[in-house]
């Protein structure tokens, strides 16, 4: 691109007045800005002493949970869409024939490796029945790698733990729609 | 004889210990100020060792020091080993040696202490490691120039292009700014008639007019030059983390790096001492510290130390606030400021001071009139510099040139 290209918009420096050339406005601007920030409220959260405020738990991406339907059964239908969508390949599902009449399959086992997971939320988006969701639990720790592989019972217990604070994204599927 | 020797050793121990501790705690203060200015909290976790007492993070310097001691001290294979080791030692030694002639108070009543040491004279004990050096300012200047050697040797011995660039920048910068620094001091020397720091404080205490009030232009010139000499922002081109990684100490690690960093803080402390002693009245404060030649009592001695330390603390606080207030100068701006602004302003100040001092001696010019002259010269000089605007350079690309023309400009 040449300097006389019409697409270039040349911005002119603002002309300095006498005060500007004396550096006085810059001097006082700089000092007042720093002095103001010196005493302004701090944004740091002192974590172990102070819990962070999560603005909207519904869109926070923390530990996973497996939702239950109104009869207490796991909502998952073992369709494998979450496992397919997962970029970290951390979801492992064994689907078997469902004992219930309203679906064909259900997960016999459902494990998520919380250490491999990158908390991107794609499983949540892929799920057609809103069975897998990310909660706002952020302080996940464990003493071994095995402990951090969450199985179906653990994921369902996360649901029990968080269902009051964080409602499901979609309401449970109500009675069949009138024909 | 032995009494003097013991006193000198005690003063040296107090000074070196105090300075090292002060440097460590000023690092903590710098980190706090940096954090607060950026709306963070800063280090507030490390407290008493082996307990859970946090003490606002006051244990941090100890932790930092331990960290530095236990870090691997890596010497790259491509360095000039002798100079590489010499540089940090040199810079720290010269930074510490400067304090031999800098008073850290006025004096304390000597009788009881001298009595213990078997000395029956009742002269007060001056709070300087080397009292009565009548070329103290020259000594300070000589040693602060040697500090440049530490930087140059460090950058040269590192055999690394970032270190080398930092070294080149700092040698040019420090040498350029020594001239306005000297011109700023010359006004004080002319007005007080002495190179001895104690005498300079006494003159200010006796007249009650600090030199910052009598020669504001000299104060401004000296202050800016002192910032540049201490290589603090906005003049920190020798280090310039964003451009040069660490400048001249890029290749250093462990204790050697610590020596460089401590020396940098000592330079800042030295600069604060000089600013306070030369221009802000040293230990003098109107109405509470008494005249320079007055008999020292314990009360006035302690008051003077407190006043001096408070002033130095405030100046250092200003140093640290300035760091976050203004952007770094470009190198051409830095040099323009030194040679086209500071140097003429220093000359103008020196001339004005020389004339007023002469008039005071010969024609009995009143002190207040000379203060008024000082302020007039300051405002006029500053206005003249602003009007001439030597720093306002136009470095936009020349639009009428063909692209190859622009390239050739670069």
XYZ file of C-alpha atoms in Angstrom:
589
model
C 0.000 0.000 0.000
C 1.321 3.382 -0.991
C 1.215 6.416 1.267
C -1.041 8.267 -1.178
C -3.570 5.432 -1.243
C -7.067 6.932 -0.906
C -8.010 4.132 1.522
C -5.579 5.487 4.107
C -7.120 7.993 6.431
C -4.419 10.208 7.840
C -5.072 11.412 11.345
C -3.369 14.600 12.382
C -1.853 14.942 15.821
C -3.740 17.473 17.891
C -1.800 20.698 18.238
C -0.444 21.275 21.732
C -1.308 24.532 23.406
C 1.175 26.401 25.552
C -0.001 24.570 28.676
C 0.468 21.252 26.895
C 3.966 22.188 25.847
C 4.742 23.033 29.467
C 3.803 19.438 30.368
C 1.575 20.680 33.151
C -1.739 19.067 32.082
C 0.016 15.744 31.450
C 1.798 15.993 34.786
C -1.378 16.552 36.776
C -3.474 14.129 34.734
C -0.988 11.342 35.352
C -0.646 12.015 39.042
C -4.371 12.381 39.693
C -5.115 9.173 37.805
C -2.600 7.169 39.830
C -3.653 8.818 43.085
C -7.293 8.057 42.359
C -6.579 4.404 41.657
C -4.322 4.193 44.703
C -7.334 4.611 46.980
C -10.112 3.194 44.812
C -11.748 -0.137 45.782
C -9.707 -3.174 44.755
C -10.979 -5.784 42.322
C -8.931 -8.731 43.626
C -10.896 -11.496 45.339
C -8.884 -12.848 48.291
C -9.957 -16.359 47.397
C -9.651 -18.687 50.360
C -10.847 -15.934 52.699
C -13.513 -14.691 50.370
C -15.662 -16.649 47.913
C -15.906 -15.202 44.426
C -19.291 -13.905 43.350
C -20.493 -15.797 40.287
C -22.696 -13.405 38.398
C -24.910 -15.898 36.618
C -24.576 -19.538 37.731
C -26.707 -20.624 34.782
C -24.017 -19.771 32.275
C -20.982 -20.600 34.416
C -18.978 -23.589 33.229
C -17.881 -25.572 36.266
C -18.254 -29.219 37.308
C -20.718 -31.296 35.263
C -23.932 -32.813 36.519
C -26.358 -35.362 35.112
C -29.910 -34.171 35.471
C -32.738 -36.330 36.708
C -36.295 -36.240 35.467
C -39.327 -35.819 37.729
C -39.377 -39.561 38.543
C -35.780 -39.452 39.721
C -34.417 -41.325 36.691
C -31.357 -40.140 34.796
C -32.496 -37.958 31.898
C -29.747 -39.150 29.586
C -30.859 -41.261 26.616
C -27.331 -42.490 25.741
C -27.352 -40.865 22.316
C -23.572 -40.190 22.445
C -23.947 -36.663 21.054
C -22.026 -35.174 23.999
C -19.226 -37.695 23.682
C -19.065 -36.940 19.955
C -19.034 -33.206 20.491
C -16.434 -33.336 23.222
C -13.127 -31.951 21.890
C -11.164 -33.429 24.782
C -12.674 -36.928 24.510
C -13.306 -37.036 28.216
C -16.834 -38.531 28.164
C -17.239 -42.288 28.163
C -20.760 -43.764 27.902
C -21.971 -47.333 27.891
C -25.509 -47.325 26.573
C -27.848 -50.275 27.049
C -31.473 -50.930 26.281
C -33.733 -48.918 28.491
C -36.044 -50.631 30.966
C -38.477 -47.735 30.623
C -41.087 -47.415 27.844
C -40.452 -43.714 27.071
C -36.965 -44.153 25.527
C -34.949 -46.803 23.765
C -31.610 -46.553 25.584
C -30.147 -45.293 28.824
C -26.541 -45.085 30.075
C -25.477 -48.058 32.109
C -22.327 -46.172 32.896
C -21.478 -42.507 32.251
C -18.011 -41.266 33.193
C -16.384 -37.887 32.702
C -12.676 -37.399 33.281
C -12.723 -33.999 34.988
C -8.978 -33.680 34.499
C -9.170 -34.046 30.729
C -12.226 -31.842 30.420
C -11.552 -28.321 29.183
C -14.913 -26.965 30.421
C -15.932 -25.701 27.005
C -19.619 -26.533 27.461
C -20.032 -28.237 24.084
C -21.548 -31.359 25.709
C -24.174 -29.165 27.289
C -25.000 -27.611 23.937
C -25.060 -30.935 22.125
C -27.409 -32.679 24.552
C -30.871 -33.009 22.972
C -32.594 -33.754 26.290
C -30.703 -31.305 28.535
C -29.340 -34.145 30.607
C -25.754 -32.951 30.961
C -25.138 -29.482 32.319
C -22.241 -27.504 33.722
C -22.780 -26.151 37.220
C -21.154 -23.238 38.969
C -18.986 -25.412 41.238
C -15.511 -24.038 40.521
C -13.331 -25.345 43.340
C -12.929 -28.943 42.238
C -10.027 -30.762 43.842
C -9.022 -34.354 44.388
C -6.180 -36.405 45.762
C -5.757 -38.841 42.851
C -6.408 -39.061 39.167
C -8.870 -41.927 39.687
C -10.895 -39.805 42.050
C -11.279 -37.146 39.388
C -12.973 -39.517 36.954
C -16.622 -38.937 37.836
C -18.991 -41.832 37.283
C -22.764 -41.740 36.846
C -23.557 -41.841 40.576
C -21.171 -38.991 41.305
C -22.600 -36.891 38.467
C -26.125 -37.528 39.661
C -25.115 -36.570 43.196
C -23.763 -33.294 41.834
C -27.268 -32.735 40.495
C -28.795 -33.398 43.905
C -26.307 -31.000 45.423
C -26.928 -28.148 43.038
C -30.533 -28.536 41.879
C -31.914 -26.038 44.390
C -29.416 -23.323 43.619
C -29.320 -23.853 39.880
C -32.527 -24.899 38.164
C -32.318 -26.928 35.004
C -31.967 -24.889 31.840
C -35.162 -26.332 30.432
C -38.147 -27.367 32.428
C -38.715 -31.111 32.683
C -40.614 -32.414 29.710
C -44.231 -32.043 30.786
C -47.080 -34.339 29.988
C -47.390 -35.237 26.298
C -48.620 -32.317 24.306
C -52.271 -32.488 23.360
C -52.601 -33.927 19.876
C 41.146 7.214 69.143
C 39.574 3.795 69.683
C 36.338 5.523 70.602
C 36.206 7.199 67.179
C 36.976 3.915 65.446
C 34.261 2.045 67.336
C 31.791 4.839 66.659
C 32.616 4.762 62.951
C 32.200 0.974 62.833
C 28.862 1.171 64.643
C 27.670 3.845 62.217
C 28.775 1.792 59.222
C 27.002 -1.279 60.588
C 23.851 0.764 61.196
C 24.010 2.270 57.727
C 24.670 -0.917 55.777
C 22.168 -2.950 57.778
C 19.598 -0.194 57.638
C 20.057 0.402 53.939
C 19.794 -3.253 53.004
C 16.655 -3.620 55.116
C 15.268 -0.386 53.717
C 15.933 -1.535 50.161
C 14.150 -4.819 50.861
C 11.152 -3.054 52.344
C 11.081 -0.485 49.572
C 10.748 -3.411 47.163
C 7.685 -4.439 49.136
C 6.392 -0.864 49.116
C 6.966 -0.662 45.378
C 4.992 -3.860 44.852
C 2.203 -2.557 47.056
C 2.024 0.767 45.253
C 2.111 -0.999 41.898
C -0.733 -3.233 43.006
C -2.830 -0.456 44.507
C -2.444 1.756 41.473
C -3.617 -1.163 39.338
C -6.591 -1.823 41.664
C -5.020 -4.993 43.028
C -4.153 -5.801 46.648
C -0.475 -6.649 46.355
C 1.544 -9.068 48.491
C -0.391 -9.527 51.749
C 0.092 -13.198 52.627
C 3.612 -13.688 53.969
C 3.836 -12.777 57.620
C 5.803 -14.166 60.527
C 7.758 -17.241 59.459
C 6.434 -20.550 60.824
C 3.214 -19.000 62.107
C -0.080 -18.155 60.503
C 0.197 -14.452 61.369
C -0.049 -12.477 58.145
C 0.928 -8.936 59.206
C -0.229 -7.421 55.889
C 2.560 -9.242 54.047
C 5.435 -7.661 55.947
C 7.340 -10.943 55.813
C 7.555 -10.730 52.026
C 11.099 -9.234 51.852
C 12.425 -12.159 53.873
C 10.742 -14.628 51.539
C 12.039 -12.747 48.491
C 15.574 -12.755 49.877
C 15.439 -16.473 50.640
C 14.116 -17.141 47.176
C 17.013 -15.270 45.600
C 19.567 -17.068 47.775
C 18.244 -20.501 46.876
C 17.860 -19.802 43.170
C 20.316 -21.375 40.804
C 23.022 -18.910 39.995
C 23.498 -19.643 36.360
C 26.404 -18.173 34.451
C 25.928 -18.519 30.703
C 28.835 -20.022 28.794
C 29.198 -17.061 26.437
C 29.920 -14.376 29.027
C 33.178 -12.761 29.981
C 33.353 -14.380 33.383
C 35.576 -11.948 35.222
C 33.659 -8.825 34.224
C 30.359 -10.668 34.657
C 31.154 -11.241 38.325
C 32.735 -7.838 38.805
C 29.798 -5.784 37.517
C 27.219 -6.444 40.278
C 29.866 -6.147 42.986
C 30.986 -2.823 41.582
C 27.532 -1.343 41.255
C 26.494 -2.381 44.773
C 29.782 -1.362 46.385
C 29.663 2.105 44.853
C 25.977 2.485 45.726
C 26.714 1.631 49.356
C 29.917 3.663 49.575
C 28.064 6.844 48.635
C 26.331 6.735 52.005
C 29.608 7.283 53.837
C 29.174 11.050 53.481
C 25.386 11.292 53.583
C 23.988 12.378 56.954
C 21.102 10.268 58.213
C 20.201 12.766 60.898
C 21.855 15.743 62.486
C 23.817 14.723 65.567
C 23.134 13.131 68.934
C 24.453 14.290 72.302
C 27.761 12.497 72.659
C 28.541 12.584 76.319
C 27.016 9.340 77.666
C 28.053 7.248 74.670
C 31.566 8.650 74.599
C 31.722 8.025 78.355
C 31.174 4.290 77.830
C 33.886 4.231 75.200
C 36.385 5.885 77.558
C 36.442 9.206 75.721
C 36.007 12.186 78.054
C 35.170 14.824 75.403
C 31.538 15.908 75.171
C 31.349 16.657 71.457
C 28.057 15.551 69.884
C 28.169 12.489 67.655
C 27.414 13.421 64.072
C 25.198 10.945 62.271
C 27.473 10.516 59.254
C 29.776 7.561 58.777
C 32.559 9.916 57.651
C 31.885 13.277 59.315
C 33.528 16.473 58.148
C 34.342 15.458 54.576
C 34.463 18.864 52.917
C 34.205 17.494 49.359
C 31.228 15.290 50.120
C 29.278 16.296 47.029
C 32.248 15.603 44.761
C 32.603 12.213 46.407
C 28.920 11.458 45.803
C 29.296 12.424 42.176
C 32.454 10.414 41.657
C 30.848 7.280 43.077
C 27.566 7.703 41.257
C 29.588 7.856 38.036
C 31.280 4.597 38.985
C 27.821 3.052 39.207
C 27.626 3.548 35.447
C 30.599 1.226 35.154
C 28.624 -1.540 36.831
C 25.901 -1.158 34.221
C 28.335 -0.958 31.325
C 30.410 -3.920 32.489
C 27.290 -5.987 33.143
C 25.906 -5.276 29.700
C 29.217 -5.800 27.974
C 30.188 -8.968 29.806
C 26.779 -10.556 29.191
C 27.536 -10.812 25.460
C 23.848 -10.586 24.631
C 22.195 -8.086 22.347
C 19.485 -7.005 24.792
C 22.014 -6.481 27.561
C 24.206 -4.625 25.122
C 21.400 -2.320 24.005
C 20.459 -1.630 27.609
C 24.081 -0.903 28.393
C 24.449 1.482 25.452
C 21.269 3.295 26.345
C 22.166 3.609 29.968
C 25.697 4.807 29.357
C 24.400 7.531 27.041
C 21.573 8.412 29.396
C 23.507 8.468 32.633
C 26.355 10.497 31.181
C 23.953 12.968 29.550
C 21.985 13.514 32.728
C 25.007 13.953 34.936
C 25.437 17.418 33.441
C 22.019 18.812 34.439
C 22.428 17.018 37.759
C 25.664 18.884 38.316
C 24.189 22.184 37.173
C 21.313 21.727 39.593
C 23.762 21.127 42.424
C 26.020 24.037 41.470
C 23.245 26.488 42.329
C 22.995 24.988 45.806
C 26.753 25.010 46.230
C 26.938 28.647 45.147
C 24.172 29.674 47.527
C 25.425 27.721 50.530
C 29.138 28.121 49.904
C 29.986 24.538 50.792
C 30.259 21.066 49.325
C 29.620 19.522 52.716
C 26.107 18.110 53.052
C 25.885 18.999 56.741
C 26.726 22.617 56.030
C 24.177 22.766 53.212
C 21.464 21.601 55.597
C 22.637 24.061 58.262
C 22.393 26.967 55.820
C 18.830 26.011 54.987
C 17.962 25.519 58.658
C 19.458 28.870 59.642
C 17.723 30.893 56.945
C 14.565 28.814 57.017
C 14.370 28.998 53.232
C 14.804 25.603 51.622
C 16.688 25.721 48.360
C 13.669 24.264 46.593
C 11.868 27.496 47.480
C 14.812 29.757 46.679
C 15.791 28.103 43.374
C 12.732 26.280 42.043
C 14.250 25.938 38.594
C 17.336 24.245 40.008
C 15.062 21.951 42.008
C 13.091 20.925 38.928
C 16.235 20.326 36.898
C 17.883 18.350 39.684
C 14.750 16.316 40.379
C 14.291 15.285 36.749
C 17.986 14.524 36.373
C 17.899 12.491 39.578
C 15.036 10.411 38.179
C 17.093 9.795 35.064
C 20.219 8.964 37.066
C 18.314 6.471 39.176
C 16.921 5.029 35.890
C 13.380 5.203 37.206
C 10.367 5.568 34.958
C 9.805 7.647 32.879
C 13.549 7.312 32.262
C 14.018 3.565 32.704
C 15.394 2.959 29.226
C 18.353 0.877 30.478
C 15.895 -1.806 31.605
C 12.686 -1.200 29.694
C 11.195 -4.653 30.301
C 8.819 -4.300 27.383
C 11.620 -3.644 24.902
C 14.801 -5.162 26.308
C 13.574 -7.979 28.610
C 15.709 -6.705 31.485
C 18.286 -4.538 29.777
C 21.781 -4.856 31.149
C 20.890 -7.545 33.701
C 19.044 -9.870 31.326
C 21.644 -12.628 31.741
C 21.919 -12.385 35.501
C 20.202 -14.654 37.986
C 20.285 -15.519 41.659
C 22.390 -13.434 44.016
C 24.052 -11.433 41.257
C 20.676 -10.251 40.014
C 19.745 -9.437 43.603
C 22.845 -7.243 43.893
C 21.779 -5.325 40.786
C 18.237 -4.884 42.034
C 19.351 -3.782 45.490
C 21.782 -1.347 43.898
C 18.938 0.108 41.845
C 16.891 0.700 44.963
C 19.943 2.158 46.691
C 20.316 4.589 43.796
C 16.733 5.635 44.329
C 17.346 6.051 48.061
C 20.509 8.043 47.336
C 18.601 10.265 44.946
C 15.917 10.833 47.589
C 18.537 11.681 50.212
C 20.179 14.162 47.853
C 16.877 15.755 46.854
C 15.889 16.131 50.495
C 19.272 17.297 51.748
C 20.088 19.697 48.937
C 16.684 21.154 48.206
C 14.119 20.209 50.850
C 15.982 21.326 53.949
C 17.322 17.964 55.153
C 16.257 17.492 58.763
C 14.905 21.042 59.039
C 11.255 21.810 59.546
C 10.001 25.223 60.595
C 9.374 25.571 64.294
C 10.243 22.065 65.504
C 13.891 21.276 64.753
C 15.763 24.454 65.705
C 18.632 26.229 63.968
C 21.622 24.426 62.506
C 24.247 25.436 65.047
C 21.972 25.119 68.086
C 22.970 22.749 70.887
C 21.559 19.279 70.171
C 19.390 17.644 72.783
C 17.982 14.144 72.589
C 14.574 15.566 71.734
C 15.787 17.721 68.859
C 18.108 14.960 67.622
C 15.259 12.467 67.403
C 12.901 15.054 65.889
C 15.469 15.804 63.211
C 15.914 12.136 62.344
C 12.140 11.689 62.159
C 11.714 14.747 59.931
C 14.520 13.639 57.609
C 13.189 10.093 57.314
C 9.629 11.323 56.761
C 10.765 13.587 53.932
C 12.783 10.814 52.332
C 9.856 8.458 52.595
C 7.589 10.985 50.891
C 10.087 11.566 48.078
C 10.401 7.819 47.524
C 6.621 7.545 47.522
C 6.616 10.188 44.800
C 9.248 8.193 42.865
C 6.982 5.153 43.017
C 3.814 7.014 42.056
C 5.576 8.634 39.115
C 6.468 5.181 37.855
C 2.804 4.449 37.139
C 1.812 7.947 36.076
C 3.631 8.688 32.842
C 4.831 6.686 29.870
C 8.490 6.138 29.152
C 10.319 8.679 26.983
C 11.466 7.676 23.549
C 15.231 7.711 23.293
C 15.421 10.812 21.086
C 13.050 12.605 23.447
C 15.253 11.587 26.334
C 18.334 13.050 24.726
C 16.469 16.182 23.602
C 15.255 16.667 27.142
C 18.766 16.368 28.516
C 20.596 18.571 26.015
C 17.947 21.016 24.809
C 15.874 21.535 27.945
C 17.689 20.514 31.106
C 21.101 21.852 30.178
C 19.953 25.403 29.232
C 17.588 25.547 32.200
C 20.392 24.484 34.526
C 22.644 27.181 33.061
C 19.938 29.816 33.476
C 19.409 28.762 37.075
C 23.110 28.811 37.849
C 23.479 32.289 36.344
C 20.491 33.616 38.255
C 21.737 32.126 41.519
C 25.237 33.479 40.961
C 23.882 36.981 40.338
C 21.555 36.975 43.353
C 24.243 35.577 45.660
C 26.661 38.248 44.489
C 24.031 40.944 44.968
C 23.220 39.622 48.436
C 26.874 39.860 49.415
C 27.713 43.209 47.865
C 24.478 45.190 47.864
C 22.559 43.513 50.674
C 19.775 42.234 48.436
C 16.996 40.995 50.706
C 16.428 37.267 50.809
C 12.785 37.558 49.818
C 13.700 39.534 46.726
C 16.154 36.816 45.705
C 13.450 34.169 46.230
C 11.176 36.230 44.007
C 13.924 36.407 41.380
C 14.321 32.637 41.612
C 10.622 32.075 40.939
C 10.533 34.598 38.119
C 13.495 32.896 36.456
C 11.831 29.507 36.898
C 8.563 30.571 35.301
C 10.283 32.501 32.512
C 12.681 29.652 31.744
C 9.917 27.091 31.694
C 7.747 29.262 29.444
C 10.657 29.797 27.068
C 11.281 26.055 26.831
C 7.587 25.417 26.254
C 7.488 28.038 23.533
C 10.569 26.645 21.801
C 9.217 23.078 22.261
C 12.387 21.174 21.348
C 10.722 17.874 22.249
C 7.837 18.200 19.811
C 9.338 16.280 16.914
C 7.385 15.223 13.838
C 8.181 11.605 13.110
C 5.240 10.820 10.831
C 6.097 9.255 7.487
C 6.626 11.810 4.744
C 3.568 11.367 2.545
C 4.945 12.956 -0.572
C 7.731 10.390 -0.780
C 7.496 7.149 -2.734
C 7.493 3.949 -0.631
C 11.174 3.305 -1.273
C 11.750 6.805 0.034
C 9.999 5.894 3.268
C 12.038 2.739 3.532
C 15.224 4.684 3.101
C 14.128 6.984 5.898
C 13.754 4.043 8.202
